[in-house]
Phi, psi and omega in degrees: 000134181292131182268356180263124179283138174293157181273330179296131185299318181290322177294323179294318178298317178296317179301316180298321180292324183277333186281101184291340180278350183293129180261001187278324182271103183237333188252160176300320180300317180292320177296316178301318180297317180296317179291328176298319177297318179297316180296322179299331183281350181274141173273173185299321179296321178293319179299315181295318179297316179292324178296318178293322178294320178295318178299318179300313178297319179298316179296324175296317177296320185296335181305325182263012186239033186307322181295339182285121183247344186242130182227140177251126181239146167255137182262151188289148172254114187305317185294345177260003176056043185276164177304136178280095182279001177292334174297317178294317178303312181298319179297317180290323175301315181298332180269002178073024180281156176270129185245146178228157173215181181236155171214156178274128173283115186289343178284320183237007179055025176263153177281137176240144176263133181236137173280129180280128172293152181303325183261028181303134180256141178233155176290144179297147179274000000 
């Protein structure tokens, strides 16, 4: 393992995640920050390609999971360059699965689970 950290922030975040001897990444907050840096370094085409690859892997896993009918999804926040989970949503919709998501209740700041209607509308990405 290379002991010299790269200077580029996204490369450094990847290095920190891969370096098993590193004692700096200990908390969930630090891991989230490192992955946020990695996502920021991706362009839109890379995000879409990786999102499609994740959907493909998910569909392969799903082949052996027929009894599972209920799925909870988190949808991407564009400004965080997150995985496009709408591919997974569309795949699950086509299979007739029941979908749920979460939202923050602004009155008490707690997460609430919501069942998605089949005809749920989303803003275009």
